Amino acid sequence: MTPDMIYGLTGIAVFAIGLAGALCAQDRLRRLLALKLCSMGAGFLLVVAAWRVPPDAPDPVPHALVITGIVVVVSATAVALALIRRLQSLETRDDD
Amino acid sequence: MTTDPMTFALFLPLFGAMAVFLLPRASVAIGLASVAATCGAVLFLARDVLAKGEVMTALGGWEAPLGIALRADGLSVTMLSMTCAVGLLVSLGALDSFKGTGQMRTRQYFWPLWLLLLTGMNGVYLGTDIFNLYVMIEVIALAAVGLTVLSGTRAALRAGLEYMYASILGALLFLLGVGFVYLHVGRLDLAGLIEAEPSGALSAALALMVVGLMLKTALFPLHFWLPAAHANATAPASALLSGLVVKAALYIFLRLTMYMPLLDEIMVTSMGVLGACAVLWGGVQALRAERLKLLVAWSTVVQIGLIFIAFAHAGPPGLHESWKVAALLILAHGVAKAAMFMAAGRIRAELGHDIIRDLDRAPVRPTLAQFTFALAAISIIGLPPSLGFIGKWSLLEGAMSSGYWHWVVVTMIGTLLSVAYFSRVFAGFLRFDRMRNPVAEHQGWALADLPPLTLALAAIGLGLVAAPVLSFIELGYPFGAAP
Amino acid sequence: MTPVPLTDFPLLPLFILLTSLLVAPILFALPESAARLRTGINLGMAALKVALVAWLAVKVSEGVIYDLRFTMLPGLEFKLQADPLAILFVSLSAILWLITTVYSVGYLEHGPHRARFFGFFSLCVAATVGIAMAGNLFTFLIFYELLTLATYPLVIHHGTAEALRAGRIYLIYTLTGGLVLLLGTLGLWVLAGTTDFIPGGVLDNVAAERPRAAQLLFVVLVGAVGVKAALVPFHAWLPVAMVAPAPVSALLHAVAVVKAGAFGIMRVVYEIFGIETAQALGMTAPLAAMAAITILYGSMRAITQDDIKKRLAYSTVSQVSYITLGVALASPIAAIGALGHLIHQGLMKITMFMAAGNLAEGLGVKKVSQMDGVGRAMPGTMLAFTLAALAMIGLPPLAGFVSKWYLAQGGLDAGAAWVIALLLGSSLLNAVYFLPMLHRAWFRDGTRAKETPKRPRIGWMLAAPPITTALMVLAVGGFANAPFSPLEWTRFVVAIAYREQSQ
């Protein structure tokens, strides 16, 4: 097994775990975390795409993509968190 | 300084979004001006495409791979024009929906979100590499979720969160597919994908991306988030979400199938089968819907299904024709559904509710909004001479001549279902015997009804110019006359 | 080839269409209270249309060809033409639109939703004109669907639960028929590569190579238009739809919907298949049988109806199938009868529906059993009704007699002597359901008449139209051989439809 295979398969496995969580979890926060896990898996795969057999330098393009991806996912997570908080406060207010 | 219309189409709404966010007091003026200016840029672009067939530019003069290349052809300009024109009219309609001091906050958030959405969609239609498409669908998703929860009600927030999850997941599936593609091909631009050797891994990547897009465009059985999200948003937001947003993912799907011709009979047929399920299931749900906006939202599920049937209607050999039929139906649905959601919003605003059973119990009848709704329904059902009819005609013609009779049958059943669920609404409009007191009917013109009416008339009138529209869509088609 | 005279004004058919199509949005936009303006626009446009149609008819009789095309999809055209057959139907609709408009203004005075009513009324006539002048099946389909959409709000005009139920049934039948027509049009397009109406038909090659497909197409197309023509078993919507206001029923039964269906059967048989091809495919005989069954069934159901409008509706089911019968007999003489009946039935039935509307308005009489003595209370109206009823039964020299005479001759010509028996039987049935009405009206002193000794005051706008159309019934029968009479024009049309055969 080459390192890129290991990383690649791990990435896919992480994505799969996240996917299962996103589909099965009930709690809003858990589902969000599961989606985060998915993003980690996809990021892994992109990092693997950058790997080259050592003396060659790694491909910079996937790294740039991963960084962009992280920014995008962070903002999405922020929005989702804000929504969850707002919903939580609306629901607790109604329960009182 | 560049004077390229594509750059303008991308950055005008982006800068507009920032400006309205910084200057909320001038939001209406800046917002409308940005949308109008974007329309102008798209017009210039249309002129260029008409002359050259295909236009390319490198953003800011930076060539790929460092910079981002933009490309426009007939299909992308058609989508851009639909987005801008429908967007402009929805913006005008929003003036009335969000007027008054009570709606101050809504108004403040609507404009930046909508302009951001426009940026994202224009980015999708002009994008040339799949990673940028990923970024743009995320931008669209964030703005669209914001628009969904604009009303701030609990139902809207719940629906919005569900939409958010579906959106993120769809985008991540797409991203995973992008990773696979890069792993195997080593490049991400669409033009490079044509040259790639077909392989199992590439098919898997395509499958991942397609599933992600199906989730975003709400194809059965991944439509679960759509009805609640579209039904609970404010009317202009619903119009944008249903008319325009789901089309961005559909567009990427069409592009991918053009550039990654890896589809075999089984894949194409299963697209059609899912579409057929959407048509039937969505139709039955629309028959059962209790609220007007929910009915309209289910009809979007049906129409998305129909577009996928159109895509599959002649099998893989017919793909070089059937994507055009799908594009026609996308256009028809975009215009008509925006009109219909806005009309439904007007009816709701006048009646104070939108329960279908009690449409005739209100003491007031917003006649023009009802008329607009009916006109939009004509196009969505697919009655002549609307664009929806032309799309349906092309679909049926293609399916018949290639002997795929099952698509004919499904389309017919879908049409009958749509007649059935829309006639529930018409009966509510035209029934008068359950009101004791005299009913006040709106007569003459109301300014707020004009934008949806214009859209509905456009949906019908576009059918008359379907031939030039079709030949425009074909401009710069990457395969030319080849299959 | 004789040289075709150039047209001095090629857009004339389009203008005729636009007189009613463009007026609809204006009428919608007018406020409810602007009654005078609305009436003015309505009557002005209706009169203008009659004038334009007269001009068109003269030009066409001189041999001028009108042909307007507009490409909708590659190869597929929106096409308006003014052939003699179109002129026949357009004139009928133009003249009766004018008369019915006068009647509607009187009928709906002070009623609700008038703006909507007249708007859809105009659209309905526009659709009829479009159907008449459609140059291919694709254009025909467009207007056929428009007709459905425009008549639906008219049928449910009263907005009651009963009206809505009727409207739903109407929509289910006609839109399903429309969908089947869409399928048929597509089938024709795929099989023949054209949907044009051409005398002699466009399916000769297809019929020779794939007779099964051609037969199926015939069934689909005739079935689709047969829904509007109320052929049994697709007739159930028509008696239900009589909940509509009287002028709407009058228009529906005389010009618009059922006639559009009958006219569609003509176009399909004469100009899609061609009468010879249809015969060769063995499709005309079943069609004739279907028409015969409809004629008898409609008449028999009419006998037992107590509601006046329902009785008239079943009578329409029966009478309209005379047209189908005349087409299906595949004899030029029968065709003259069929085309003549297109006009004659329209005049007779519109008279009767307007008269029935007057009875309901003036006396509140809606049932046959209440008709005792109404002749004395409303002599003008009942005279018109009587004339039309006698014409329906086929009393010479009235309009109905002329059509039946030619149909019978045609039956002999086609070697189908059973047609004579059928016509006699049908006339007998007509007498059985119409004569009791006349007997009650004129020869029985009704309780009603005693309750309302004074003659009810209905305005001239209600009283004059049925009398006018009744006089026309008299005239087209009496002067059937005069130049420019419907029957003369009919001969002109039939000569064209059968030209292919004689060559």
JSON list of C-alpha atoms in Angstrom, two decimals, chain B residues 267-386:
[
{"chain": "B", "resi": 267, "resn": "MET", "atom": "CA", "xyz": [-27.88, 5.83, -16.26]},
{"chain": "B", "resi": 268, "resn": "VAL", "atom": "CA", "xyz": [-29.99, 7.86, -18.66]},
{"chain": "B", "resi": 269, "resn": "THR", "atom": "CA", "xyz": [-33.02, 5.64, -18.13]},
{"chain": "B", "resi": 270, "resn": "SER", "atom": "CA", "xyz": [-32.70, 5.80, -14.36]},
{"chain": "B", "resi": 271, "resn": "MET", "atom": "CA", "xyz": [-32.65, 9.61, -14.57]},
{"chain": "B", "resi": 272, "resn": "GLY", "atom": "CA", "xyz": [-35.90, 9.39, -16.50]},
{"chain": "B", "resi": 273, "resn": "VAL", "atom": "CA", "xyz": [-37.37, 6.91, -14.04]},
{"chain": "B", "resi": 274, "resn": "LEU", "atom": "CA", "xyz": [-36.59, 9.16, -11.10]},
{"chain": "B", "resi": 275, "resn": "GLY", "atom": "CA", "xyz": [-38.11, 12.02, -13.07]},
{"chain": "B", "resi": 276, "resn": "ALA", "atom": "CA", "xyz": [-41.22, 9.95, -13.68]},
{"chain": "B", "resi": 277, "resn": "CYS", "atom": "CA", "xyz": [-41.48, 9.13, -9.98]},
{"chain": "B", "resi": 278, "resn": "ALA", "atom": "CA", "xyz": [-41.17, 12.85, -9.21]},
{"chain": "B", "resi": 279, "resn": "VAL", "atom": "CA", "xyz": [-43.93, 13.66, -11.66]},
{"chain": "B", "resi": 280, "resn": "LEU", "atom": "CA", "xyz": [-46.30, 11.10, -10.18]},
{"chain": "B", "resi": 281, "resn": "TRP", "atom": "CA", "xyz": [-45.44, 11.50, -6.50]},
{"chain": "B", "resi": 282, "resn": "GLY", "atom": "CA", "xyz": [-45.27, 15.29, -6.71]},
{"chain": "B", "resi": 283, "resn": "GLY", "atom": "CA", "xyz": [-48.56, 15.35, -8.56]},
{"chain": "B", "resi": 284, "resn": "VAL", "atom": "CA", "xyz": [-50.30, 13.29, -5.92]},
{"chain": "B", "resi": 285, "resn": "GLN", "atom": "CA", "xyz": [-48.85, 15.44, -3.13]},
{"chain": "B", "resi": 286, "resn": "ALA", "atom": "CA", "xyz": [-49.96, 18.60, -4.93]},
{"chain": "B", "resi": 287, "resn": "LEU", "atom": "CA", "xyz": [-53.47, 17.15, -5.09]},
{"chain": "B", "resi": 288, "resn": "ARG", "atom": "CA", "xyz": [-53.39, 16.71, -1.33]},
{"chain": "B", "resi": 289, "resn": "ALA", "atom": "CA", "xyz": [-51.71, 20.01, -0.41]},
{"chain": "B", "resi": 290, "resn": "GLU", "atom": "CA", "xyz": [-53.83, 22.21, 1.79]},
{"chain": "B", "resi": 291, "resn": "ARG", "atom": "CA", "xyz": [-52.04, 25.47, 1.19]},
{"chain": "B", "resi": 292, "resn": "LEU", "atom": "CA", "xyz": [-51.61, 27.28, -2.08]},
{"chain": "B", "resi": 293, "resn": "LYS", "atom": "CA", "xyz": [-47.87, 27.87, -1.74]},
{"chain": "B", "resi": 294, "resn": "LEU", "atom": "CA", "xyz": [-47.31, 24.26, -0.79]},
{"chain": "B", "resi": 295, "resn": "LEU", "atom": "CA", "xyz": [-49.17, 23.17, -3.90]},
{"chain": "B", "resi": 296, "resn": "VAL", "atom": "CA", "xyz": [-47.00, 25.44, -6.01]},
{"chain": "B", "resi": 297, "resn": "ALA", "atom": "CA", "xyz": [-43.88, 24.06, -4.32]},
{"chain": "B", "resi": 298, "resn": "TRP", "atom": "CA", "xyz": [-44.93, 20.47, -5.08]},
{"chain": "B", "resi": 299, "resn": "SER", "atom": "CA", "xyz": [-45.52, 21.48, -8.65]},
{"chain": "B", "resi": 300, "resn": "THR", "atom": "CA", "xyz": [-41.84, 22.49, -8.73]},
{"chain": "B", "resi": 301, "resn": "VAL", "atom": "CA", "xyz": [-40.94, 18.93, -7.72]},
{"chain": "B", "resi": 302, "resn": "VAL", "atom": "CA", "xyz": [-43.12, 17.71, -10.61]},
{"chain": "B", "resi": 303, "resn": "GLN", "atom": "CA", "xyz": [-41.51, 20.08, -13.08]},
{"chain": "B", "resi": 304, "resn": "ILE", "atom": "CA", "xyz": [-37.99, 19.12, -12.07]},
{"chain": "B", "resi": 305, "resn": "GLY", "atom": "CA", "xyz": [-39.02, 15.54, -12.70]},
{"chain": "B", "resi": 306, "resn": "LEU", "atom": "CA", "xyz": [-40.37, 16.52, -16.11]},
{"chain": "B", "resi": 307, "resn": "ILE", "atom": "CA", "xyz": [-37.06, 18.19, -16.98]},
{"chain": "B", "resi": 308, "resn": "PHE", "atom": "CA", "xyz": [-35.25, 14.96, -16.18]},
{"chain": "B", "resi": 309, "resn": "ILE", "atom": "CA", "xyz": [-37.72, 13.03, -18.32]},
{"chain": "B", "resi": 310, "resn": "ALA", "atom": "CA", "xyz": [-37.01, 15.51, -21.09]},
{"chain": "B", "resi": 311, "resn": "PHE", "atom": "CA", "xyz": [-33.33, 14.82, -20.61]},
{"chain": "B", "resi": 312, "resn": "ALA", "atom": "CA", "xyz": [-33.86, 11.07, -20.88]},
{"chain": "B", "resi": 313, "resn": "HIS", "atom": "CA", "xyz": [-36.69, 11.01, -23.38]},
{"chain": "B", "resi": 314, "resn": "ALA", "atom": "CA", "xyz": [-34.74, 9.77, -26.36]},
{"chain": "B", "resi": 315, "resn": "GLY", "atom": "CA", "xyz": [-32.09, 7.67, -24.63]},
{"chain": "B", "resi": 316, "resn": "PRO", "atom": "CA", "xyz": [-28.33, 8.24, -24.94]},
{"chain": "B", "resi": 317, "resn": "PRO", "atom": "CA", "xyz": [-28.36, 8.51, -28.75]},
{"chain": "B", "resi": 318, "resn": "GLY", "atom": "CA", "xyz": [-30.82, 11.38, -28.49]},
{"chain": "B", "resi": 319, "resn": "LEU", "atom": "CA", "xyz": [-28.87, 13.35, -25.91]},
{"chain": "B", "resi": 320, "resn": "HIS", "atom": "CA", "xyz": [-27.54, 15.81, -28.46]},
{"chain": "B", "resi": 321, "resn": "GLU", "atom": "CA", "xyz": [-31.14, 16.90, -29.03]},
{"chain": "B", "resi": 322, "resn": "SER", "atom": "CA", "xyz": [-32.78, 16.25, -25.70]},
{"chain": "B", "resi": 323, "resn": "TRP", "atom": "CA", "xyz": [-30.61, 18.62, -23.68]},
{"chain": "B", "resi": 324, "resn": "LYS", "atom": "CA", "xyz": [-32.18, 21.42, -25.69]},
{"chain": "B", "resi": 325, "resn": "VAL", "atom": "CA", "xyz": [-35.66, 20.24, -24.78]},
{"chain": "B", "resi": 326, "resn": "ALA", "atom": "CA", "xyz": [-34.58, 20.14, -21.15]},
{"chain": "B", "resi": 327, "resn": "ALA", "atom": "CA", "xyz": [-33.20, 23.66, -21.49]},
{"chain": "B", "resi": 328, "resn": "LEU", "atom": "CA", "xyz": [-36.49, 24.88, -22.98]},
{"chain": "B", "resi": 329, "resn": "LEU", "atom": "CA", "xyz": [-38.40, 23.38, -20.07]},
{"chain": "B", "resi": 330, "resn": "ILE", "atom": "CA", "xyz": [-35.96, 24.92, -17.59]},
{"chain": "B", "resi": 331, "resn": "LEU", "atom": "CA", "xyz": [-36.56, 28.30, -19.16]},
{"chain": "B", "resi": 332, "resn": "ALA", "atom": "CA", "xyz": [-40.33, 27.82, -19.26]},
{"chain": "B", "resi": 333, "resn": "HIS", "atom": "CA", "xyz": [-40.48, 26.71, -15.66]},
{"chain": "B", "resi": 334, "resn": "GLY", "atom": "CA", "xyz": [-38.19, 29.47, -14.43]},
{"chain": "B", "resi": 335, "resn": "VAL", "atom": "CA", "xyz": [-40.35, 32.23, -15.84]},
{"chain": "B", "resi": 336, "resn": "ALA", "atom": "CA", "xyz": [-43.74, 30.70, -15.08]},
{"chain": "B", "resi": 337, "resn": "LYS", "atom": "CA", "xyz": [-42.95, 29.49, -11.59]},
{"chain": "B", "resi": 338, "resn": "ALA", "atom": "CA", "xyz": [-41.57, 32.87, -10.52]},
{"chain": "B", "resi": 339, "resn": "ALA", "atom": "CA", "xyz": [-44.80, 34.45, -11.76]},
{"chain": "B", "resi": 340, "resn": "MET", "atom": "CA", "xyz": [-46.88, 31.84, -9.99]},
{"chain": "B", "resi": 341, "resn": "PHE", "atom": "CA", "xyz": [-45.15, 32.19, -6.63]},
{"chain": "B", "resi": 342, "resn": "MET", "atom": "CA", "xyz": [-45.43, 35.95, -6.75]},
{"chain": "B", "resi": 343, "resn": "ALA", "atom": "CA", "xyz": [-49.09, 35.75, -7.70]},
{"chain": "B", "resi": 344, "resn": "ALA", "atom": "CA", "xyz": [-49.65, 33.28, -4.85]},
{"chain": "B", "resi": 345, "resn": "GLY", "atom": "CA", "xyz": [-47.91, 35.75, -2.56]},
{"chain": "B", "resi": 346, "resn": "ARG", "atom": "CA", "xyz": [-50.20, 38.55, -3.73]},
{"chain": "B", "resi": 347, "resn": "ILE", "atom": "CA", "xyz": [-53.27, 36.38, -3.17]},
{"chain": "B", "resi": 348, "resn": "ARG", "atom": "CA", "xyz": [-52.06, 35.51, 0.29]},
{"chain": "B", "resi": 349, "resn": "ALA", "atom": "CA", "xyz": [-51.36, 39.14, 1.06]},
{"chain": "B", "resi": 350, "resn": "GLU", "atom": "CA", "xyz": [-54.87, 40.17, 0.02]},
{"chain": "B", "resi": 351, "resn": "LEU", "atom": "CA", "xyz": [-56.74, 37.28, 1.61]},
{"chain": "B", "resi": 352, "resn": "GLY", "atom": "CA", "xyz": [-54.62, 37.00, 4.74]},
{"chain": "B", "resi": 353, "resn": "HIS", "atom": "CA", "xyz": [-54.24, 33.25, 4.23]},
{"chain": "B", "resi": 354, "resn": "ASP", "atom": "CA", "xyz": [-53.60, 30.76, 1.46]},
{"chain": "B", "resi": 355, "resn": "ILE", "atom": "CA", "xyz": [-55.67, 27.76, 2.45]},
{"chain": "B", "resi": 356, "resn": "ILE", "atom": "CA", "xyz": [-56.99, 26.34, -0.81]},
{"chain": "B", "resi": 357, "resn": "ARG", "atom": "CA", "xyz": [-60.27, 25.12, 0.63]},
{"chain": "B", "resi": 358, "resn": "ASP", "atom": "CA", "xyz": [-61.14, 28.61, 1.86]},
{"chain": "B", "resi": 359, "resn": "LEU", "atom": "CA", "xyz": [-59.97, 30.64, -1.11]},
{"chain": "B", "resi": 360, "resn": "ASP", "atom": "CA", "xyz": [-63.59, 31.45, -1.89]},
{"chain": "B", "resi": 361, "resn": "ARG", "atom": "CA", "xyz": [-64.48, 32.43, 1.66]},
{"chain": "B", "resi": 362, "resn": "ALA", "atom": "CA", "xyz": [-62.56, 35.66, 1.66]},
{"chain": "B", "resi": 363, "resn": "PRO", "atom": "CA", "xyz": [-64.59, 38.83, 1.19]},
{"chain": "B", "resi": 364, "resn": "VAL", "atom": "CA", "xyz": [-62.11, 40.09, -1.35]},
{"chain": "B", "resi": 365, "resn": "ARG", "atom": "CA", "xyz": [-60.97, 38.67, -4.67]},
{"chain": "B", "resi": 366, "resn": "PRO", "atom": "CA", "xyz": [-57.61, 39.83, -6.04]},
{"chain": "B", "resi": 367, "resn": "THR", "atom": "CA", "xyz": [-58.75, 39.29, -9.62]},
{"chain": "B", "resi": 368, "resn": "LEU", "atom": "CA", "xyz": [-55.57, 40.25, -11.41]},
{"chain": "B", "resi": 369, "resn": "ALA", "atom": "CA", "xyz": [-53.35, 38.10, -9.19]},
{"chain": "B", "resi": 370, "resn": "GLN", "atom": "CA", "xyz": [-55.73, 35.18, -9.75]},
{"chain": "B", "resi": 371, "resn": "PHE", "atom": "CA", "xyz": [-55.60, 35.79, -13.48]},
{"chain": "B", "resi": 372, "resn": "THR", "atom": "CA", "xyz": [-51.80, 35.86, -13.33]},
{"chain": "B", "resi": 373, "resn": "PHE", "atom": "CA", "xyz": [-51.80, 32.60, -11.42]},
{"chain": "B", "resi": 374, "resn": "ALA", "atom": "CA", "xyz": [-54.01, 31.02, -14.08]},
{"chain": "B", "resi": 375, "resn": "LEU", "atom": "CA", "xyz": [-51.80, 32.27, -16.91]},
{"chain": "B", "resi": 376, "resn": "ALA", "atom": "CA", "xyz": [-48.72, 30.85, -15.22]},
{"chain": "B", "resi": 377, "resn": "ALA", "atom": "CA", "xyz": [-50.57, 27.58, -14.71]},
{"chain": "B", "resi": 378, "resn": "ILE", "atom": "CA", "xyz": [-51.27, 27.40, -18.45]},
{"chain": "B", "resi": 379, "resn": "SER", "atom": "CA", "xyz": [-47.55, 27.38, -19.12]},
{"chain": "B", "resi": 380, "resn": "ILE", "atom": "CA", "xyz": [-46.78, 24.95, -16.33]},
{"chain": "B", "resi": 381, "resn": "ILE", "atom": "CA", "xyz": [-49.51, 22.52, -17.38]},
{"chain": "B", "resi": 382, "resn": "GLY", "atom": "CA", "xyz": [-48.15, 22.89, -20.89]},
{"chain": "B", "resi": 383, "resn": "LEU", "atom": "CA", "xyz": [-51.13, 24.25, -22.79]},
{"chain": "B", "resi": 384, "resn": "PRO", "atom": "CA", "xyz": [-50.57, 26.08, -26.07]},
{"chain": "B", "resi": 385, "resn": "PRO", "atom": "CA", "xyz": [-49.10, 28.41, -27.08]},
{"chain": "B", "resi": 386, "resn": "SER", "atom": "CA", "xyz": [-46.91, 28.76, -23.98]}
]
